Amino acid sequence: MKILIKNINIIHENNQPQTLDVLCENGIICKISENINDSESQIIDGKDKILLPGFTDMKANFCDPGFEYKEDIETGSNA
């Protein structure tokens, strides 16, 4: 399945937003560019939306080893 997100504001390494199109195929971003046209894609309007890189919780604590009854690697990763 292909998804084309048109006109979405992307914030990346220079922290300045750019309005671009994003083409995803099978859940993987395969192209980021201006004016992507793909007639086979489901089109989503990204106007007034922001796309950011993934974030990591720097305070993740899995309580493993020692307190697995609270949370372990499996349950913490699933959360």
C-alpha atoms as one frame of an Amber mdcrd trajectory, in Angstrom:
protein
   0.000   0.000   0.000   1.280   3.452  -0.911   0.445   6.631   0.993   1.322
  10.093  -0.263   1.230  12.922   2.273   1.047  16.220   0.420   2.193  19.624
   1.718   3.332  18.585   5.184   5.674  20.738   7.269   8.838  18.733   7.933
  11.295  19.682  10.657  14.692  18.033  10.334  18.393  18.673  11.011  18.392
  22.473  10.598  15.220  22.895  12.744  13.610  24.988  10.003  10.276  23.694
   8.664   9.984  22.880   4.977   6.735  22.118   3.188   7.264  18.932   1.202
   5.525  15.737   0.105   6.256  12.339   1.659   5.708   9.034  -0.136   5.426
   5.881   1.997   5.255   2.331   0.720   4.371  -0.546   3.039   4.915   1.679
   6.078   8.383   2.864   5.015   9.209   6.388   3.857  10.684   5.981   0.373
  10.737   9.558  -0.934  10.649  13.098   0.456  10.508  15.825  -2.154   8.502
  18.683  -3.629   5.504  17.913  -5.848   5.503  14.103  -5.751   2.858  12.638
  -8.069   1.830   8.998  -7.706  -1.574   7.991  -9.033  -1.478   4.637  -7.190
  -1.204   6.230  -3.727  -3.798   7.091  -1.136  -3.377  10.869  -0.724  -3.459
  12.560   2.671  -3.506  16.343   3.008  -0.715  17.347   5.390  -1.595  21.048
   5.449  -1.260  22.504   8.979   0.405  19.272  10.160   4.022  18.776  11.289
   6.259  15.764  10.657   9.124  15.343  13.130  11.873  12.760  13.478  11.309
  10.053  16.081  11.806  10.935  19.706  13.414   8.813  22.396  12.442   8.946
  26.039  15.813   9.537  27.711  14.303   8.596  31.088  13.191   5.109  30.080
  13.624   2.726  33.003  12.723  -0.928  32.549  13.317  -1.991  36.182  15.217
  -4.991  34.892  17.018  -6.639  36.599  15.556  -6.547  40.059  12.039  -5.131
  39.859  10.496  -7.070  36.982   7.167  -7.183  38.823   6.841  -3.439  38.054
   7.977  -3.625  34.431  10.427  -5.612  32.363  12.053  -5.132  28.958   9.138
  -6.744  27.096   6.309  -4.789  28.767   8.276  -1.528  28.694   9.108  -1.906
  25.000   5.490  -2.704  24.170   4.348   0.429  25.953
